[in-house]
mmCIF file of C-alpha atoms and ligand atoms in Angstrom:
data_model
loop_
_atom_site.group_PDB
_atom_site.id
_atom_site.type_symbol
_atom_site.label_atom_id
_atom_site.label_comp_id
_atom_site.label_asym_id
_atom_site.label_seq_id
_atom_site.Cartn_x
_atom_site.Cartn_y
_atom_site.Cartn_z
ATOM 1 C CA MET J 10 -2.701 25.962 6.561
ATOM 2 C CA GLY J 11 -6.242 26.515 7.830
ATOM 3 C CA ILE J 12 -9.138 24.443 6.570
ATOM 4 C CA SER J 13 -12.190 26.108 5.150
ATOM 5 C CA PHE J 14 -15.286 26.368 7.242
ATOM 6 C CA TRP J 15 -17.375 24.212 4.903
ATOM 7 C CA ASN J 16 -14.891 21.334 4.895
ATOM 8 C CA TYR J 17 -14.547 21.580 8.643
ATOM 9 C CA ILE J 18 -18.317 21.063 8.806
ATOM 10 C CA SER J 19 -18.733 18.467 6.028
ATOM 11 C CA GLY J 20 -15.536 16.565 6.731
ATOM 12 C CA ASP J 21 -15.906 14.587 3.515
ATOM 13 C CA MET J 22 -12.826 12.456 3.124
ATOM 14 C CA ALA J 23 -11.174 9.855 0.887
ATOM 15 C CA ILE J 24 -9.193 6.980 2.416
ATOM 16 C CA ASP J 25 -6.522 4.728 1.070
ATOM 17 C CA LEU J 26 -6.568 1.914 3.558
ATOM 18 C CA GLY J 27 -3.275 0.233 2.619
ATOM 19 C CA THR J 28 -1.600 -2.815 4.101
ATOM 20 C CA ALA J 29 1.478 -0.637 4.913
ATOM 21 C CA ASN J 30 0.222 2.974 4.947
ATOM 22 C CA THR J 31 -3.050 4.714 5.392
ATOM 23 C CA LEU J 32 -3.655 8.058 3.726
ATOM 24 C CA ILE J 33 -6.594 10.394 4.108
ATOM 25 C CA TYR J 34 -7.477 13.141 1.669
ATOM 26 C CA LEU J 35 -9.794 15.833 3.024
ATOM 27 C CA LYS J 36 -12.256 17.372 0.571
ATOM 28 C CA GLY J 37 -11.151 20.741 -0.758
ATOM 29 C CA GLN J 38 -7.766 20.268 0.966
ATOM 30 C CA ASP J 39 -5.115 17.715 0.288
ATOM 31 C CA ILE J 40 -3.694 14.607 1.907
ATOM 32 C CA VAL J 41 -3.916 15.296 5.600
ATOM 33 C CA ILE J 42 -2.952 11.881 7.035
ATOM 34 C CA ASP J 43 -0.104 9.703 5.751
ATOM 35 C CA GLU J 44 0.853 7.250 8.435
ATOM 36 C CA PRO J 45 1.758 3.526 8.799
ATOM 37 C CA SER J 46 -1.232 1.146 9.095
ATOM 38 C CA ILE J 47 -0.199 0.192 12.657
ATOM 39 C CA VAL J 48 -2.129 -0.147 15.857
ATOM 40 C CA ALA J 49 -0.941 -0.373 19.418
ATOM 41 C CA ARG J 50 -3.366 -2.095 21.785
ATOM 42 C CA ASN J 51 -3.638 -3.432 25.252
ATOM 43 C CA SER J 52 -3.218 -7.151 24.822
ATOM 44 C CA ARG J 53 -5.362 -7.937 27.880
ATOM 45 C CA THR J 54 -8.340 -5.699 27.208
ATOM 46 C CA GLY J 55 -8.001 -5.324 23.424
ATOM 47 C CA GLN J 56 -8.341 -1.558 23.889
ATOM 48 C CA ILE J 57 -6.635 0.491 21.172
ATOM 49 C CA ILE J 58 -4.074 2.868 22.584
ATOM 50 C CA ALA J 59 -2.643 4.500 19.478
ATOM 51 C CA VAL J 60 -2.667 4.271 15.688
ATOM 52 C CA GLY J 61 -0.243 5.290 12.947
ATOM 53 C CA ASN J 62 2.949 7.121 13.802
ATOM 54 C CA ASP J 63 2.060 7.184 17.507
ATOM 55 C CA ALA J 64 1.726 3.379 17.506
ATOM 56 C CA LYS J 65 4.957 2.989 15.476
ATOM 57 C CA GLU J 66 6.847 4.927 18.133
ATOM 58 C CA MET J 67 5.778 2.338 20.660
ATOM 59 C CA LEU J 68 7.371 -0.488 18.674
ATOM 60 C CA GLY J 69 10.115 -2.086 20.714
ATOM 61 C CA LYS J 70 9.462 0.172 23.679
ATOM 62 C CA THR J 71 6.358 -1.617 24.787
ATOM 63 C CA HIS J 72 5.861 -3.429 28.032
ATOM 64 C CA GLN J 73 4.134 -6.793 28.349
ATOM 65 C CA ASP J 74 0.603 -5.518 28.024
ATOM 66 C CA ILE J 75 1.002 -3.578 24.810
ATOM 67 C CA GLU J 76 1.175 -5.170 21.448
ATOM 68 C CA VAL J 77 1.835 -3.358 18.166
ATOM 69 C CA ILE J 78 0.114 -4.915 15.181
ATOM 70 C CA ARG J 79 -0.427 -4.328 11.528
ATOM 71 C CA PRO J 80 -4.014 -5.528 11.032
ATOM 72 C CA LEU J 81 -3.853 -5.575 7.243
ATOM 73 C CA LYS J 82 -0.411 -7.141 6.986
ATOM 74 C CA ASP J 83 -1.740 -10.171 5.173
ATOM 75 C CA GLY J 84 -3.478 -8.131 2.586
ATOM 76 C CA VAL J 85 -7.039 -8.974 3.333
ATOM 77 C CA ILE J 86 -8.893 -8.046 6.395
ATOM 78 C CA ALA J 87 -7.886 -10.990 8.598
ATOM 79 C CA ASN J 88 -8.216 -9.048 11.794
ATOM 80 C CA PHE J 89 -11.311 -7.035 11.334
ATOM 81 C CA GLU J 90 -11.938 -5.756 14.812
ATOM 82 C CA VAL J 91 -8.493 -4.192 14.898
ATOM 83 C CA THR J 92 -8.808 -2.833 11.391
ATOM 84 C CA GLU J 93 -12.036 -1.099 12.373
ATOM 85 C CA GLY J 94 -10.351 0.398 15.460
ATOM 86 C CA MET J 95 -7.508 1.627 13.250
ATOM 87 C CA LEU J 96 -9.811 3.165 10.669
ATOM 88 C CA GLN J 97 -11.703 4.957 13.382
ATOM 89 C CA GLY J 98 -8.523 6.106 15.010
ATOM 90 C CA PHE J 99 -7.313 7.685 11.807
ATOM 91 C CA ILE J 100 -10.698 9.323 11.113
ATOM 92 C CA LYS J 101 -10.521 10.837 14.559
ATOM 93 C CA LYS J 102 -7.075 12.295 13.754
ATOM 94 C CA VAL J 103 -8.582 14.315 10.928
ATOM 95 C CA LYS J 104 -9.604 17.536 12.547
ATOM 96 C CA ILE J 105 -13.243 17.965 11.482
ATOM 97 C CA SER J 106 -16.302 19.076 13.330
ATOM 98 C CA ARG J 107 -17.439 16.606 15.925
ATOM 99 C CA ILE J 108 -20.952 16.851 14.597
ATOM 100 C CA ALA J 109 -19.950 16.240 10.972
ATOM 101 C CA ARG J 110 -21.580 13.377 9.097
ATOM 102 C CA PRO J 111 -19.060 13.045 6.301
ATOM 103 C CA ARG J 112 -19.191 11.244 3.013
ATOM 104 C CA MET J 113 -16.330 8.837 2.574
ATOM 105 C CA VAL J 114 -14.700 7.236 -0.402
ATOM 106 C CA ILE J 115 -12.507 4.285 0.571
ATOM 107 C CA GLY J 116 -10.130 2.457 -1.678
ATOM 108 C CA VAL J 117 -10.137 -1.308 -1.115
ATOM 109 C CA PRO J 118 -8.210 -4.137 -2.683
ATOM 110 C CA THR J 119 -10.008 -5.769 -5.644
ATOM 111 C CA GLY J 120 -9.721 -9.178 -4.013
ATOM 112 C CA ILE J 121 -11.858 -8.447 -1.041
ATOM 113 C CA THR J 122 -15.101 -10.369 -0.496
ATOM 114 C CA GLU J 123 -18.600 -8.947 -0.238
ATOM 115 C CA VAL J 124 -18.506 -9.648 3.501
ATOM 116 C CA GLU J 125 -15.340 -7.662 3.852
ATOM 117 C CA LYS J 126 -16.772 -4.827 1.829
ATOM 118 C CA ARG J 127 -19.777 -4.729 4.067
ATOM 119 C CA ALA J 128 -17.476 -4.740 7.095
ATOM 120 C CA VAL J 129 -15.456 -1.771 5.785
ATOM 121 C CA LYS J 130 -18.710 0.153 5.131
ATOM 122 C CA ASP J 131 -20.139 -0.656 8.500
ATOM 123 C CA SER J 132 -17.092 0.469 10.369
ATOM 124 C CA ALA J 133 -16.854 3.737 8.499
ATOM 125 C CA GLU J 134 -20.538 4.280 9.346
ATOM 126 C CA ARG J 135 -19.812 3.584 12.981
ATOM 127 C CA ALA J 136 -17.110 6.309 12.626
ATOM 128 C CA ASN J 137 -20.001 8.673 11.794
ATOM 129 C CA ALA J 138 -19.964 8.502 8.010
ATOM 130 C CA ARG J 139 -23.207 9.554 6.374
ATOM 131 C CA GLU J 140 -22.490 7.762 3.159
ATOM 132 C CA VAL J 141 -19.668 5.389 2.265
ATOM 133 C CA PHE J 142 -18.494 4.546 -1.242
ATOM 134 C CA LEU J 143 -15.896 1.912 -2.041
ATOM 135 C CA ILE J 144 -13.595 1.940 -5.043
ATOM 136 C CA GLY J 145 -11.153 -0.712 -6.224
ATOM 137 C CA GLU J 146 -7.600 0.397 -5.530
ATOM 138 C CA PRO J 147 -6.301 -0.149 -9.102
ATOM 139 C CA VAL J 148 -9.100 2.075 -10.502
ATOM 140 C CA ALA J 149 -8.337 4.687 -7.870
ATOM 141 C CA ALA J 150 -4.628 4.465 -8.789
ATOM 142 C CA ALA J 151 -5.498 4.868 -12.470
ATOM 143 C CA ILE J 152 -7.552 7.971 -11.696
ATOM 144 C CA GLY J 153 -4.820 9.241 -9.398
ATOM 145 C CA ILE J 154 -2.263 8.855 -12.184
ATOM 146 C CA GLY J 155 -4.552 10.789 -14.474
ATOM 147 C CA LEU J 156 -5.374 8.090 -16.988
ATOM 148 C CA GLU J 157 -8.576 8.520 -18.905
ATOM 149 C CA ILE J 158 -10.387 5.488 -17.698
ATOM 150 C CA ASP J 159 -13.580 6.309 -19.567
ATOM 151 C CA LYS J 160 -11.938 5.717 -22.937
ATOM 152 C CA PRO J 161 -12.172 2.249 -24.482
ATOM 153 C CA VAL J 162 -8.510 1.550 -24.187
ATOM 154 C CA GLY J 163 -6.826 -0.815 -21.858
ATOM 155 C CA ASN J 164 -4.363 0.206 -19.161
ATOM 156 C CA MET J 165 -2.431 -2.242 -17.022
ATOM 157 C CA ILE J 166 -1.783 -1.041 -13.516
ATOM 158 C CA VAL J 167 0.579 -2.886 -11.215
ATOM 159 C CA ASP J 168 0.274 -1.658 -7.651
ATOM 160 C CA ILE J 169 2.997 -3.118 -5.402
ATOM 161 C CA GLY J 170 2.111 -2.484 -1.802
ATOM 162 C CA GLY J 171 3.350 -3.855 1.494
ATOM 163 C CA GLY J 172 1.219 -7.023 1.724
ATOM 164 C CA THR J 173 -0.100 -7.412 -1.818
ATOM 165 C CA THR J 174 0.536 -6.707 -5.421
ATOM 166 C CA GLU J 175 -2.599 -5.816 -7.398
ATOM 167 C CA ILE J 176 -2.495 -6.230 -11.141
ATOM 168 C CA ALA J 177 -5.392 -4.909 -13.099
ATOM 169 C CA VAL J 178 -6.385 -4.162 -16.624
ATOM 170 C CA ILE J 179 -8.760 -1.234 -16.676
ATOM 171 C CA ALA J 180 -10.967 -0.052 -19.507
ATOM 172 C CA LEU J 181 -14.194 1.847 -19.797
ATOM 173 C CA ASP J 182 -14.684 2.630 -16.125
ATOM 174 C CA GLY J 183 -14.128 -0.834 -14.907
ATOM 175 C CA ILE J 184 -11.695 -3.589 -14.211
ATOM 176 C CA VAL J 185 -11.427 -6.090 -17.059
ATOM 177 C CA THR J 186 -9.083 -8.496 -15.309
ATOM 178 C CA HIS J 187 -7.560 -8.290 -11.940
ATOM 179 C CA GLU J 188 -5.329 -10.321 -9.768
ATOM 180 C CA SER J 189 -4.270 -9.797 -6.239
ATOM 181 C CA VAL J 190 -1.185 -11.702 -5.108
ATOM 182 C CA ARG J 191 0.059 -11.765 -1.593
ATOM 183 C CA ILE J 192 3.554 -10.670 -2.431
ATOM 184 C CA GLY J 193 4.835 -7.242 -1.851
ATOM 185 C CA GLY J 194 7.284 -5.065 0.070
ATOM 186 C CA ASP J 195 6.912 -7.080 3.306
ATOM 187 C CA GLU J 196 8.018 -10.245 1.627
ATOM 188 C CA MET J 197 11.083 -8.432 0.293
ATOM 189 C CA ASP J 198 11.915 -7.292 3.850
ATOM 190 C CA GLU J 199 11.498 -10.819 5.158
ATOM 191 C CA ALA J 200 13.702 -12.169 2.399
ATOM 192 C CA ILE J 201 16.450 -9.790 3.416
ATOM 193 C CA VAL J 202 16.128 -10.816 7.137
ATOM 194 C CA GLN J 203 16.442 -14.472 6.075
ATOM 195 C CA TYR J 204 19.395 -13.739 3.784
ATOM 196 C CA PHE J 205 21.320 -12.143 6.628
ATOM 197 C CA LYS J 206 20.652 -15.068 8.917
ATOM 198 C CA ARG J 207 21.656 -17.619 6.333
ATOM 199 C CA GLU J 208 24.642 -15.936 4.751
ATOM 200 C CA HIS J 209 26.045 -13.869 7.569
ATOM 201 C CA ASN J 210 24.680 -15.357 10.812
ATOM 202 C CA LEU J 211 23.396 -11.907 11.470
ATOM 203 C CA LEU J 212 20.019 -11.153 13.008
ATOM 204 C CA ILE J 213 18.493 -7.879 11.785
ATOM 205 C CA GLY J 214 15.059 -6.385 12.411
ATOM 206 C CA GLU J 215 12.357 -5.871 9.785
ATOM 207 C CA ARG J 216 12.799 -2.162 9.823
ATOM 208 C CA THR J 217 16.554 -2.506 9.172
ATOM 209 C CA ALA J 218 15.701 -4.839 6.304
ATOM 210 C CA GLU J 219 13.240 -2.347 4.879
ATOM 211 C CA ASN J 220 15.914 0.416 5.040
ATOM 212 C CA ILE J 221 18.409 -1.803 3.228
ATOM 213 C CA LYS J 222 15.828 -2.551 0.560
ATOM 214 C CA CYS J 223 14.982 1.137 0.017
ATOM 215 C CA GLU J 224 18.652 2.231 0.085
ATOM 216 C CA ILE J 225 20.427 -0.388 -2.026
ATOM 217 C CA GLY J 226 17.830 -2.921 -3.093
ATOM 218 C CA SER J 227 17.399 -3.532 -6.803
ATOM 219 C CA ALA J 228 15.797 -5.805 -9.359
ATOM 220 C CA THR J 229 18.376 -5.531 -12.110
ATOM 221 C CA ALA J 230 22.072 -4.712 -12.139
ATOM 222 C CA VAL J 231 22.456 -1.116 -11.140
ATOM 223 C CA GLU J 232 25.488 0.884 -10.042
ATOM 224 C CA GLU J 233 27.146 -1.187 -7.362
ATOM 225 C CA VAL J 234 26.972 0.418 -3.908
ATOM 226 C CA THR J 235 27.646 -0.832 -0.414
ATOM 227 C CA MET J 236 26.026 -0.245 2.930
ATOM 228 C CA ALA J 237 27.034 -0.910 6.577
ATOM 229 C CA VAL J 238 24.467 -3.078 8.334
ATOM 230 C CA LYS J 239 24.220 -3.499 12.090
ATOM 231 C CA GLY J 240 22.855 -6.616 13.620
ATOM 232 C CA ARG J 241 23.389 -9.241 16.243
ATOM 233 C CA ASN J 242 25.737 -12.104 15.510
ATOM 234 C CA LEU J 243 23.782 -15.309 16.004
ATOM 235 C CA ILE J 244 26.760 -17.333 17.204
ATOM 236 C CA ALA J 245 28.544 -14.964 19.516
ATOM 237 C CA GLY J 246 25.372 -13.094 20.437
ATOM 238 C CA ILE J 247 27.070 -9.745 20.193
ATOM 239 C CA PRO J 248 26.323 -6.708 17.980
ATOM 240 C CA LYS J 249 28.269 -6.674 14.749
ATOM 241 C CA THR J 250 28.480 -4.426 11.669
ATOM 242 C CA ILE J 251 29.057 -5.784 8.184
ATOM 243 C CA GLU J 252 29.364 -4.244 4.785
ATOM 244 C CA VAL J 253 26.926 -5.571 2.134
ATOM 245 C CA THR J 254 26.754 -4.840 -1.547
ATOM 246 C CA SER J 255 23.767 -4.123 -3.747
ATOM 247 C CA SER J 256 24.384 -7.326 -5.720
ATOM 248 C CA GLU J 257 24.029 -9.378 -2.503
ATOM 249 C CA ILE J 258 20.735 -7.658 -1.741
ATOM 250 C CA ARG J 259 19.602 -8.197 -5.311
ATOM 251 C CA GLU J 260 20.296 -11.896 -4.800
ATOM 252 C CA ALA J 261 18.247 -11.840 -1.545
ATOM 253 C CA LEU J 262 15.336 -10.251 -3.333
ATOM 254 C CA ARG J 263 15.478 -12.466 -6.427
ATOM 255 C CA ASP J 264 12.700 -14.910 -5.568
ATOM 256 C CA THR J 265 10.245 -12.193 -4.553
ATOM 257 C CA VAL J 266 10.954 -10.079 -7.594
ATOM 258 C CA ASP J 267 10.674 -13.142 -9.849
ATOM 259 C CA ALA J 268 7.254 -13.869 -8.327
ATOM 260 C CA ILE J 269 6.041 -10.374 -9.028
ATOM 261 C CA VAL J 270 7.349 -10.507 -12.564
ATOM 262 C CA GLN J 271 5.676 -13.873 -13.107
ATOM 263 C CA SER J 272 2.297 -12.540 -11.854
ATOM 264 C CA VAL J 273 2.566 -9.719 -14.331
ATOM 265 C CA THR J 274 3.363 -11.969 -17.301
ATOM 266 C CA GLU J 275 0.509 -14.323 -16.320
ATOM 267 C CA SER J 276 -1.955 -11.421 -16.197
ATOM 268 C CA LEU J 277 -0.792 -10.279 -19.590
ATOM 269 C CA GLU J 278 -1.546 -13.765 -20.950
ATOM 270 C CA LYS J 279 -5.085 -13.572 -19.549
ATOM 271 C CA THR J 280 -5.806 -10.151 -21.056
ATOM 272 C CA PRO J 281 -8.433 -10.165 -23.821
ATOM 273 C CA PRO J 282 -6.677 -9.817 -27.226
ATOM 274 C CA GLU J 283 -8.367 -6.572 -28.144
ATOM 275 C CA LEU J 284 -7.008 -4.949 -25.006
ATOM 276 C CA SER J 285 -3.625 -6.584 -25.327
ATOM 277 C CA SER J 286 -2.890 -4.399 -28.344
ATOM 278 C CA ASP J 287 -3.740 -1.268 -26.297
ATOM 279 C CA ILE J 288 -1.361 -2.391 -23.589
ATOM 280 C CA LEU J 289 1.249 -3.013 -26.270
ATOM 281 C CA ASP J 290 0.974 0.624 -27.221
ATOM 282 C CA ARG J 291 0.538 2.191 -23.801
ATOM 283 C CA GLY J 292 2.450 -0.225 -21.635
ATOM 284 C CA ILE J 293 2.312 -0.962 -17.921
ATOM 285 C CA ILE J 294 2.224 1.569 -15.171
ATOM 286 C CA LEU J 295 3.840 0.665 -11.840
ATOM 287 C CA THR J 296 2.620 2.228 -8.629
ATOM 288 C CA GLY J 297 2.589 1.582 -4.845
ATOM 289 C CA GLY J 298 5.703 1.879 -2.761
ATOM 290 C CA GLY J 299 7.186 -1.337 -4.282
ATOM 291 C CA ALA J 300 7.373 0.468 -7.631
ATOM 292 C CA LEU J 301 10.268 2.437 -6.124
ATOM 293 C CA LEU J 302 12.562 -0.642 -5.999
ATOM 294 C CA LYS J 303 15.437 0.258 -8.264
ATOM 295 C CA GLY J 304 15.492 -1.373 -11.654
ATOM 296 C CA LEU J 305 12.083 -3.062 -11.291
ATOM 297 C CA ASP J 306 10.726 -1.117 -14.232
ATOM 298 C CA GLN J 307 13.750 -2.162 -16.321
ATOM 299 C CA ARG J 308 13.352 -5.789 -15.261
ATOM 300 C CA LEU J 309 9.707 -5.782 -16.355
ATOM 301 C CA ARG J 310 10.613 -4.091 -19.601
ATOM 302 C CA ASP J 311 13.150 -6.797 -20.319
ATOM 303 C CA GLU J 312 10.700 -9.574 -19.495
ATOM 304 C CA THR J 313 7.617 -8.281 -21.256
ATOM 305 C CA GLN J 314 9.109 -6.202 -24.083
ATOM 306 C CA LEU J 315 6.461 -3.593 -23.231
ATOM 307 C CA PRO J 316 6.803 0.024 -22.263
ATOM 308 C CA VAL J 317 6.856 0.245 -18.418
ATOM 309 C CA ASN J 318 6.476 3.484 -16.510
ATOM 310 C CA VAL J 319 6.622 4.316 -12.865
ATOM 311 C CA ALA J 320 3.877 6.660 -11.582
ATOM 312 C CA GLU J 321 5.087 10.054 -10.469
ATOM 313 C CA ASN J 322 4.340 9.578 -6.741
ATOM 314 C CA PRO J 323 3.736 5.891 -6.347
ATOM 315 C CA LEU J 324 2.983 6.102 -2.620
ATOM 316 C CA LEU J 325 0.272 8.700 -3.236
ATOM 317 C CA THR J 326 -1.576 7.686 -6.361
ATOM 318 C CA VAL J 327 -4.416 5.746 -4.647
ATOM 319 C CA ALA J 328 -4.984 8.534 -2.156
ATOM 320 C CA TYR J 329 -5.063 11.208 -4.896
ATOM 321 C CA GLY J 330 -7.319 8.974 -7.001
ATOM 322 C CA THR J 331 -9.844 8.483 -4.202
ATOM 323 C CA GLY J 332 -9.590 12.258 -3.504
ATOM 324 C CA LYS J 333 -10.379 13.088 -7.088
ATOM 325 C CA VAL J 334 -13.385 10.755 -7.017
ATOM 326 C CA LEU J 335 -14.578 12.450 -3.788
ATOM 327 C CA GLU J 336 -14.337 15.881 -5.431
ATOM 328 C CA ASN J 337 -16.444 14.686 -8.479
ATOM 329 C CA ILE J 338 -18.587 11.929 -7.022
ATOM 330 C CA ASP J 339 -21.311 12.237 -9.661
ATOM 331 C CA LYS J 340 -18.848 11.850 -12.513
ATOM 332 C CA TYR J 341 -17.370 8.644 -11.015
ATOM 333 C CA MET J 342 -20.543 6.990 -9.743
ATOM 334 C CA SER J 343 -20.079 4.089 -12.142
ATOM 335 C CA VAL J 344 -16.791 3.000 -10.556
ATOM 336 C CA LEU J 345 -18.113 3.151 -7.011
ATOM 337 C CA THR J 346 -19.866 0.434 -5.007
HETATM 338 P P1 LIG I 9 0.107 -0.350 0.820
HETATM 339 O O1 LIG I 9 -0.684 0.311 -0.257
HETATM 340 O O2 LIG I 9 0.009 -1.815 0.900
HETATM 341 O O3 LIG I 9 -0.044 0.307 2.161
HETATM 342 P P2 LIG I 9 2.369 1.226 -0.130
HETATM 343 O O4 LIG I 9 1.975 1.544 -1.521
HETATM 344 O O5 LIG I 9 2.204 2.336 0.882
HETATM 345 O O6 LIG I 9 1.683 -0.094 0.437
HETATM 346 O O7 LIG I 9 3.887 0.743 -0.211
HETATM 347 C C1 LIG I 9 4.569 0.319 0.990
HETATM 348 C C2 LIG I 9 5.697 -0.562 0.563
HETATM 349 O O8 LIG I 9 6.598 0.143 -0.313
HETATM 350 C C3 LIG I 9 6.530 -0.979 1.769
HETATM 351 O O9 LIG I 9 6.780 -2.368 1.658
HETATM 352 C C4 LIG I 9 7.819 -0.169 1.614
HETATM 353 O O10 LIG I 9 8.964 -0.806 2.144
HETATM 354 C C5 LIG I 9 7.941 -0.069 0.117
HETATM 355 N N1 LIG I 9 8.805 1.035 -0.316
HETATM 356 C C6 LIG I 9 8.705 2.305 -0.015
HETATM 357 N N2 LIG I 9 9.753 2.969 -0.560
HETATM 358 C C7 LIG I 9 10.502 2.066 -1.268
HETATM 359 C C8 LIG I 9 11.703 2.162 -2.005
HETATM 360 N N3 LIG I 9 12.362 3.353 -2.208
HETATM 361 N N4 LIG I 9 12.195 1.042 -2.576
HETATM 362 C C9 LIG I 9 11.564 -0.167 -2.392
HETATM 363 N N5 LIG I 9 10.438 -0.306 -1.655
HETATM 364 C C10 LIG I 9 9.882 0.804 -1.093
HETATM 365 MG MG1 LIG I 10 -1.900 0.623 -1.664
#
């Protein structure tokens, strides 16, 4: 698919800078980048060698001088220099005119500080942006889902990403309450790694753990399935394959899932009463990759007695939301900073 001349020149783009995945929507087009938020860099010089899929391919194959990092792994921008390099690497991957001075709309977690906001803006400007607008991720998600956020009704959005879970009540163009907890998909993966160590003396990698989670992970009893898992036996030191069941993995994920459920119930308690009744009617919307964990919606339904729905494309809602904002910047000015 070719890109139109004007967008090639303007290069206006919307960015979902996620802890696990970065997505870029190009104005007038669609999502053109959807890659892991990963950087490979020279550990001696700090020079960035690759970002996204290219960096992921280097995982495990690297020699001493190359390190592969996820700069946003801990949710906030702990490693800013690398985050900036990654953002610029992704922007470069979008094929726009080299002389373009694009507008950018960037989705950021609600919990980030003013200093961090400034830092995101500055680095986008250094990547040639003419104008940079930031938008809170839950608001972007709500717009991406197609909720009418300019109506005086409350919506609760729960966005479960890799490093964080963002819980926000949104009404009248703004965030009424929000909470960002540092629990998400990564912690589920880590819990699975630990479970295999403890229960099976088996060492598995994080990517294997993530596969297990996506394949047979669950938050409530679902149809029982099994999966063969390869790892290295910690006692004999040799490779071994074992069969695990979905109920074992559910057990491994229990603490993390409980913590997410608890954060949701606590946020509900903090919601102003006049909005609580709206949420009672309209329920909770789950988004972010973690929303795909099987049975999580049912688990939240059981715990809260509220309607719970999973967004149609949970991995894409923030990117589509920021894209929609980019296409109608004047309409959404009040939600931008
Ligand atoms: P972020 O916005 O922080 O970049 P994403 O919304 O892209 O995060 O979600 C990434 C997380 O979603 C990862 O932890 C990934 O393992 C998890 N995920 C993706 N698909 C599934 C699935 N089918 N089941 C459970 N978790 C999933
Ligand atoms: Mg996200």
